[in-house]
């Protein structure tokens, strides 16, 4: 499998150019430490209409950090592609933690899917950003495709679980947020 993954990464290296290099380093910066999603979560907490969404984003991020960064990365201890092939120039600081799963992607999908589930209109933009952040990790040669896929799956699963729990709790209490609590997804 790792051979196929390197083939994909080497193909993406052929796309490099000044514009895409700047764009992808900027996009990946948004995912550093999940800061953009943490900021969104705290911002959403300030408004009564989006308070539950903000809480879902932050809980999903916290669970993702514990499961992905603290747990799986250290248990699986997968080397990064940029550690295994040092001939490819890396445009960002070479990460020091392990590769699987992609923390950038996990936090992005945890945040984006939480927003999408609670406020679908806003969620599409968040999902697009999450996808771009995941792609940037491949483009920048710091993750394997399965790292990004696992991050997306885990982040999505956590967000679905957290938002499902929040919606069920709100329905039991008779409350709604933005009129979307009873919406099915």
Coordinates of N, CA and C in Angstrom, one line a residue:
X1 N 0.8 -1.2 0.0 CA 0.0 0.0 0.0 C 0.9 1.3 0.0
X2 N 2.0 1.2 0.7 CA 2.8 2.4 0.8 C 3.4 2.8 -0.5
X3 N 3.6 1.9 -1.4 CA 4.0 2.2 -2.8 C 3.0 3.0 -3.6
X4 N 1.8 2.7 -3.5 CA 0.7 3.4 -4.1 C 0.6 4.8 -3.5
X5 N 0.7 4.9 -2.2 CA 0.6 6.2 -1.6 C 1.8 7.1 -2.0
X6 N 3.0 6.6 -2.1 CA 4.1 7.4 -2.6 C 3.8 7.8 -4.0
X7 N 3.3 6.9 -4.9 CA 3.0 7.3 -6.3 C 2.0 8.5 -6.3
X8 N 1.0 8.5 -5.4 CA 0.1 9.6 -5.4 C 0.8 10.9 -5.0
X9 N 1.6 10.8 -3.9 CA 2.4 11.9 -3.4 C 3.3 12.5 -4.5
X10 N 4.0 11.6 -5.2 CA 5.0 12.0 -6.2 C 4.2 12.7 -7.4
X11 N 3.0 12.2 -7.7 CA 2.2 12.8 -8.7 C 1.8 14.2 -8.3
X12 N 1.5 14.4 -7.1 CA 1.1 15.7 -6.6 C 2.3 16.7 -6.6
X13 N 3.5 16.2 -6.5 CA 4.7 17.0 -6.5 C 4.8 17.7 -7.9
X14 N 4.3 17.0 -8.9 CA 4.3 17.6 -10.3 C 3.4 18.8 -10.4
X15 N 2.5 19.0 -9.5 CA 1.6 20.2 -9.6 C 2.2 21.4 -9.0
X16 N 3.4 21.3 -8.3 CA 3.9 22.5 -7.6 C 4.3 23.6 -8.6
X17 N 4.0 24.8 -8.1 CA 4.3 26.1 -8.7 C 4.2 27.1 -7.7
X18 N 4.7 28.3 -8.0 CA 4.7 29.4 -7.0 C 3.3 29.7 -6.4
X19 N 2.3 29.8 -7.3 CA 1.0 30.2 -6.8 C 0.4 29.1 -5.8
X20 N 0.4 27.8 -6.3 CA -0.1 26.7 -5.5 C 0.7 26.5 -4.2
X21 N 2.0 26.7 -4.3 CA 2.9 26.5 -3.1 C 2.5 27.5 -2.1
X22 N 2.2 28.8 -2.4 CA 1.8 29.8 -1.5 C 0.4 29.5 -0.9
X23 N -0.5 29.1 -1.9 CA -1.9 28.8 -1.5 C -1.9 27.6 -0.5
X24 N -1.2 26.6 -0.8 CA -1.3 25.4 0.1 C -0.6 25.6 1.4
X25 N 0.5 26.4 1.4 CA 1.1 26.6 2.8 C 0.2 27.5 3.6
X26 N -0.5 28.4 2.9 CA -1.5 29.3 3.7 C -2.7 28.4 4.2
X27 N -3.2 27.5 3.3 CA -4.3 26.7 3.7 C -3.9 25.8 4.9
X28 N -2.7 25.2 4.8 CA -2.3 24.3 5.8 C -2.1 25.0 7.2
X29 N -1.7 26.3 7.1 CA -1.5 27.1 8.3 C -2.8 27.2 9.0
X30 N -3.9 27.3 8.3 CA -5.2 27.4 9.0 C -5.5 26.2 9.8
X31 N -5.0 25.1 9.4 CA -5.2 23.9 10.2 C -4.2 23.6 11.3
X32 N -3.2 24.4 11.4 CA -2.1 24.2 12.5 C -2.8 24.2 13.8
X33 N -2.6 23.1 14.6 CA -3.2 23.0 15.9 C -4.7 23.2 16.0
X34 N -5.3 23.1 14.8 CA -6.8 23.3 14.8 C -7.3 24.6 15.2
X35 N -6.4 25.6 15.1 CA -6.7 27.0 15.6 C -7.9 27.6 14.9
X36 N -8.0 27.4 13.6 CA -9.2 28.1 12.9 C -10.5 27.5 13.4
X37 N -10.5 26.2 13.7 CA -11.7 25.5 14.2 C -12.0 25.9 15.7
X38 N -10.9 26.0 16.4 CA -11.1 26.4 17.8 C -11.6 27.8 17.9
X39 N -11.0 28.7 17.1 CA -11.5 30.1 17.1 C -13.0 30.1 16.6
X40 N -13.3 29.3 15.6 CA -14.7 29.3 15.2 C -15.6 28.8 16.3
X41 N -15.2 27.7 17.0 CA -16.0 27.2 18.1 C -16.2 28.2 19.2
X42 N -15.2 28.9 19.6 CA -15.4 30.0 20.6 C -16.2 31.1 20.1
X43 N -16.0 31.5 18.9 CA -16.9 32.6 18.3 C -18.3 32.2 18.3
X44 N -18.6 31.0 18.0 CA -20.0 30.5 17.9 C -20.6 30.4 19.3
X45 N -19.8 30.3 20.4 CA -20.3 30.2 21.7 C -20.9 31.6 22.2
X46 N -20.4 32.6 21.6 CA -20.8 34.0 22.0 C -22.3 34.3 21.7
X47 N -22.9 33.6 20.7 CA -24.2 34.0 20.3 C -25.2 32.8 20.6
X48 N -26.3 33.2 21.3 CA -27.3 32.2 21.7 C -27.7 31.2 20.6
X49 N -27.9 31.8 19.4 CA -28.4 31.0 18.3 C -27.4 29.9 17.9
X50 N -26.1 30.1 18.1 CA -25.1 29.2 17.7 C -24.3 28.6 18.8
X51 N -24.7 28.8 20.0 CA -24.0 28.4 21.2 C -23.8 26.8 21.2
X52 N -24.8 26.1 20.9 CA -24.7 24.6 20.9 C -23.8 24.2 19.8
X53 N -23.8 24.8 18.7 CA -22.8 24.5 17.6 C -21.4 24.7 18.1
X54 N -21.1 25.8 18.7 CA -19.8 26.1 19.2 C -19.3 25.0 20.2
X55 N -20.3 24.6 21.1 CA -19.9 23.6 22.0 C -19.6 22.3 21.3
X56 N -20.4 21.9 20.3 CA -20.2 20.7 19.5 C -18.8 20.8 18.8
X57 N -18.5 21.9 18.2 CA -17.2 22.0 17.6 C -16.1 21.8 18.6
X58 N -16.1 22.4 19.8 CA -15.1 22.3 20.7 C -15.0 20.9 21.4
X59 N -16.1 20.3 21.6 CA -16.0 18.9 22.2 C -15.5 18.0 21.1
X60 N -15.9 18.1 19.9 CA -15.4 17.3 18.8 C -13.9 17.4 18.6
X61 N -13.4 18.7 18.7 CA -12.0 19.0 18.6 C -11.2 18.3 19.8
X62 N -11.7 18.5 21.0 CA -11.1 17.9 22.2 C -11.0 16.4 22.1
X63 N -12.1 15.7 21.7 CA -12.0 14.3 21.5 C -11.1 13.9 20.4
X64 N -11.1 14.6 19.3 CA -10.2 14.3 18.2 C -8.7 14.4 18.6
X65 N -8.4 15.5 19.4 CA -7.0 15.6 19.9 C -6.6 14.4 20.7
X66 N -7.5 14.1 21.7 CA -7.2 12.9 22.5 C -7.0 11.6 21.8
X67 N -8.0 11.4 20.9 CA -8.0 10.1 20.2 C -6.9 10.1 19.1
X68 N -6.8 11.1 18.3 CA -5.8 11.2 17.2 C -4.4 11.5 17.6
X69 N -4.2 12.7 18.2 CA -2.9 13.1 18.5 C -2.2 12.5 19.7
X70 N -3.0 12.3 20.8 CA -2.4 11.7 22.0 C -2.4 10.2 21.9
X71 N -3.5 9.6 21.3 CA -3.6 8.2 21.2 C -3.0 7.5 20.0
X72 N -3.7 7.6 18.9 CA -3.4 6.8 17.7 C -2.0 7.2 17.1
X73 N -1.6 8.4 17.1 CA -0.3 8.8 16.5 C 0.8 8.1 17.3
X74 N 0.7 8.0 18.6 CA 1.8 7.4 19.4 C 1.7 5.9 19.4
X75 N 0.5 5.3 19.3 CA 0.4 3.9 19.3 C 0.9 3.3 17.9
X76 N 0.4 4.0 16.8 CA 0.8 3.5 15.5 C 2.2 3.9 15.1
X77 N 2.6 5.1 15.5 CA 4.0 5.6 15.3 C 4.4 5.4 13.8
X78 N 3.6 5.9 12.9 CA 3.9 5.8 11.5 C 4.8 7.0 11.1
X79 N 5.9 6.7 10.4 CA 6.8 7.7 9.9 C 6.1 8.5 8.8
X80 N 6.5 9.8 8.7 CA 5.9 10.7 7.7 C 6.7 10.5 6.3
X81 N 6.0 10.8 5.2 CA 6.6 10.6 3.9 C 7.9 11.5 3.8
X82 N 7.9 12.7 4.4 CA 9.0 13.6 4.3 C 10.2 13.1 5.1
X83 N 9.9 12.2 6.1 CA 11.0 11.5 6.8 C 11.7 10.4 6.0
X84 N 10.8 9.7 5.2 CA 11.3 8.5 4.5 C 11.9 8.9 3.2
X85 N 11.5 10.0 2.6 CA 12.2 10.5 1.3 C 12.5 12.0 1.5
X86 N 13.7 12.2 1.9 CA 14.2 13.5 2.2 C 14.6 14.3 1.0
X87 N 14.5 13.7 -0.2 CA 14.8 14.4 -1.4 C 13.8 15.4 -1.9
X88 N 12.6 15.2 -1.4 CA 11.5 16.1 -1.7 C 11.5 17.4 -0.8
X89 N 11.6 18.6 -1.4 CA 11.7 19.8 -0.5 C 10.3 20.0 0.2
X90 N 10.4 20.2 1.5 CA 9.2 20.5 2.3 C 9.0 22.0 2.5
X91 N 7.9 22.5 2.2 CA 7.7 24.0 2.2 C 7.2 24.5 3.5
X92 N 7.0 23.6 4.5 CA 6.6 24.0 5.8 C 7.6 23.3 6.8
X93 N 7.5 23.8 8.0 CA 8.4 23.1 9.0 C 8.1 21.6 9.1
X94 N 9.1 20.8 9.0 CA 8.9 19.4 9.1 C 8.4 19.0 10.4
X95 N 7.2 18.4 10.4 CA 6.6 18.0 11.7 C 7.4 17.0 12.5
X96 N 7.4 17.0 13.8 CA 8.1 16.1 14.6 C 7.3 15.0 15.2
X97 N 6.0 15.1 15.1 CA 5.1 14.0 15.6 C 4.8 13.0 14.5
X98 N 4.3 11.9 14.8 CA 4.0 10.8 13.8 C 2.9 11.2 12.9
X99 N 2.7 10.4 11.8 CA 1.9 10.7 10.7 C 0.5 10.3 10.8
X100 N 0.2 9.2 11.4 CA -1.2 8.6 11.3 C -1.9 8.8 12.6
X101 N -3.1 9.4 12.6 CA -3.8 10.0 11.4 C -3.4 11.5 11.3
X102 N -3.8 12.1 10.2 CA -3.5 13.5 10.1 C -4.3 14.4 11.1
X103 N -3.6 15.0 12.0 CA -4.3 15.9 12.9 C -4.9 17.1 12.3
X104 N -4.3 17.7 11.3 CA -4.9 18.8 10.6 C -6.3 18.4 10.0
X105 N -6.3 17.2 9.4 CA -7.5 16.8 8.7 C -8.6 16.4 9.7
X106 N -8.1 15.7 10.8 CA -9.1 15.2 11.8 C -9.7 16.4 12.5
X107 N -9.0 17.4 12.9 CA -9.6 18.6 13.5 C -10.4 19.3 12.5
X108 N -10.0 19.4 11.3 CA -10.8 20.1 10.3 C -12.2 19.5 10.0
X109 N -12.2 18.2 9.9 CA -13.5 17.5 9.7 C -14.3 17.5 11.0
X110 N -13.7 17.4 12.1 CA -14.4 17.4 13.4 C -15.1 18.8 13.5
X111 N -14.4 19.9 13.2 CA -15.0 21.2 13.2 C -16.1 21.4 12.1
X112 N -15.7 21.1 10.9 CA -16.5 21.4 9.8 C -17.8 20.6 9.8
X113 N -17.7 19.3 10.1 CA -18.9 18.5 10.2 C -19.8 18.9 11.3
X114 N -19.3 19.3 12.4 CA -20.1 19.8 13.5 C -20.9 21.0 13.0
X115 N -20.2 21.9 12.3 CA -20.9 23.1 11.8 C -22.0 22.7 10.8
X116 N -21.6 21.9 9.9 CA -22.5 21.4 8.8 C -23.8 20.8 9.4
X117 N -23.6 19.9 10.4 CA -24.7 19.2 11.0 C -25.7 20.2 11.7
X118 N -25.2 21.2 12.3 CA -26.0 22.1 13.1 C -26.5 23.3 12.2
X119 N -25.7 23.7 11.2 CA -26.1 24.8 10.3 C -25.6 24.5 8.9
X120 N -26.4 23.7 8.2 CA -26.0 23.2 6.9 C -25.5 24.3 5.9
X121 N -26.2 25.5 5.9 CA -25.8 26.5 5.0 C -24.3 27.0 5.2
X122 N -23.9 27.1 6.4 CA -22.6 27.5 6.7 C -21.6 26.3 6.6
X123 N -22.2 25.2 6.8 CA -21.3 24.0 6.8 C -20.7 23.6 5.5
X124 N -21.3 24.0 4.4 CA -20.7 23.7 3.1 C -19.3 24.4 2.9
X125 N -19.3 25.6 3.3 CA -18.0 26.3 3.3 C -17.0 25.7 4.2
X126 N -17.4 25.3 5.4 CA -16.5 24.7 6.3 C -16.0 23.4 5.8
X127 N -16.9 22.6 5.2 CA -16.4 21.3 4.6 C -15.4 21.5 3.5
X128 N -15.7 22.5 2.6 CA -14.7 22.8 1.6 C -13.3 23.2 2.2
X129 N -13.3 24.0 3.2 CA -12.1 24.3 3.8 C -11.4 23.1 4.4
X130 N -12.2 22.2 5.1 CA -11.6 21.0 5.7 C -11.0 20.2 4.6
X131 N -11.7 20.0 3.5 CA -11.1 19.2 2.4 C -9.8 19.8 1.8
X132 N -9.8 21.1 1.7 CA -8.6 21.8 1.2 C -7.4 21.6 2.2
X133 N -7.7 21.7 3.5 CA -6.7 21.5 4.5 C -6.1 20.1 4.4
X134 N -7.0 19.1 4.3 CA -6.5 17.7 4.1 C -5.7 17.6 2.8
X135 N -6.1 18.1 1.7 CA -5.4 18.1 0.5 C -4.0 18.7 0.6
X136 N -4.0 19.8 1.3 CA -2.7 20.6 1.5 C -1.6 19.7 2.2
X137 N -2.1 18.8 3.1 CA -1.1 18.0 3.8 C -0.5 17.0 2.8
X138 N -1.2 16.5 1.8 CA -0.6 15.7 0.8 C 0.3 16.5 -0.2
X139 N -0.2 17.6 -0.6 CA 0.5 18.5 -1.5 C 1.9 18.8 -0.9
X140 N 1.9 19.1 0.4 CA 3.1 19.5 1.1 C 4.0 18.3 1.5
X141 N 3.6 17.1 1.2 CA 4.4 15.9 1.4 C 4.7 15.6 2.9
X142 N 3.7 15.9 3.7 CA 3.9 15.6 5.2 C 3.0 14.5 5.7
X143 N 2.0 14.1 4.8 CA 1.2 13.0 5.2 C 0.9 12.0 4.0
X144 N 0.7 10.8 4.3 CA 0.3 9.8 3.3 C -1.3 10.0 3.1
X145 N -1.8 9.5 1.9 CA -3.2 9.6 1.7 C -4.0 8.9 2.8
X146 N -3.6 7.8 3.3 CA -4.4 7.1 4.3 C -4.4 7.8 5.6
X147 N -3.3 8.6 5.9 CA -3.3 9.5 7.1 C -4.5 10.5 7.0
X148 N -4.6 11.1 5.8 CA -5.6 12.1 5.6 C -7.0 11.5 5.6
X149 N -7.1 10.3 4.9 CA -8.4 9.6 4.9 C -8.8 9.3 6.3
X150 N -7.9 8.7 7.1 CA -8.3 8.3 8.5 C -8.6 9.6 9.3
X151 N -7.9 10.7 9.1 CA -8.3 11.9 9.8 C -9.7 12.4 9.5
X152 N -10.0 12.3 8.2 CA -11.4 12.7 7.8 C -12.4 11.8 8.3
X153 N -12.2 10.5 8.3 CA -13.2 9.6 8.8 C -13.4 9.7 10.3
X154 N -12.3 9.8 11.1 CA -12.4 9.9 12.5 C -13.0 11.2 12.9
X155 N -12.6 12.3 12.3 CA -13.1 13.6 12.6 C -14.6 13.7 12.3
X156 N -15.0 13.1 11.2 CA -16.4 13.1 10.8 C -17.2 12.2 11.8
X157 N -16.7 11.1 12.1 CA -17.4 10.2 13.1 C -17.6 10.9 14.4
X158 N -16.6 11.5 14.9 CA -16.7 12.2 16.2 C -17.7 13.3 16.1
X159 N -17.7 14.1 15.1 CA -18.6 15.2 14.9 C -20.1 14.7 14.8
X160 N -20.3 13.6 14.1 CA -21.6 13.0 14.0 C -22.1 12.5 15.3
X161 N -21.2 11.9 16.1 CA -21.6 11.4 17.4 C -21.9 12.6 18.3
X162 N -21.0 13.6 18.4 CA -21.2 14.7 19.3 C -22.5 15.5 18.9
X163 N -22.7 15.8 17.6 CA -23.9 16.6 17.2 C -25.1 15.7 17.4
X164 N -25.0 14.4 17.2 CA -26.2 13.6 17.4 C -26.6 13.6 18.8
X165 N -25.6 13.5 19.7 CA -25.9 13.5 21.2 C -26.5 14.9 21.5
X166 N -25.9 16.0 21.0 CA -26.4 17.3 21.3 C -27.8 17.5 20.8
X167 N -28.1 17.0 19.6 CA -29.5 17.1 19.1 C -30.5 16.3 19.9
X168 N -30.1 15.1 20.3 CA -31.0 14.3 21.1 C -31.3 14.9 22.5
X169 N -30.2 15.5 23.0 CA -30.4 16.2 24.3 C -31.3 17.4 24.2
X170 N -31.1 18.1 23.1 CA -31.9 19.3 22.9 C -33.4 18.9 22.7
X171 N -33.6 17.9 22.0 CA -35.0 17.4 21.7 C -35.7 17.0 23.0
X172 N -34.9 16.3 23.9 CA -35.4 15.9 25.2 C -35.8 17.1 26.0
X173 N -35.0 18.1 25.9 CA -35.3 19.4 26.7 C -36.2 20.3 26.0
X174 N -36.6 20.0 24.7 CA -37.5 20.8 24.0 C -36.9 22.1 23.4
X175 N -35.5 22.2 23.3 CA -34.9 23.3 22.8 C -34.4 23.1 21.3
X176 N -34.2 24.2 20.6 CA -33.6 24.1 19.3 C -32.5 25.1 19.2
X177 N -31.7 25.0 18.2 CA -30.7 26.0 17.8 C -30.8 26.2 16.3
X178 N -31.2 27.4 16.0 CA -31.3 27.7 14.5 C -32.4 26.9 13.8
X179 N -33.3 26.3 14.6 CA -34.4 25.5 13.9 C -33.9 24.2 13.3
X180 N -32.6 23.8 13.5 CA -32.1 22.7 12.8 C -32.0 21.4 13.6
X181 N -32.4 21.4 14.9 CA -32.2 20.3 15.7 C -33.0 19.1 15.2
X182 N -34.2 19.3 14.6 CA -34.9 18.1 14.2 C -34.6 17.7 12.8
X183 N -33.7 18.5 12.1 CA -33.3 18.1 10.7 C -32.6 16.8 10.8
X184 N -32.8 16.0 9.8 CA -32.2 14.7 9.7 C -31.0 14.8 8.7
X185 N -30.0 14.1 9.0 CA -28.8 14.0 8.1 C -28.2 12.7 8.3

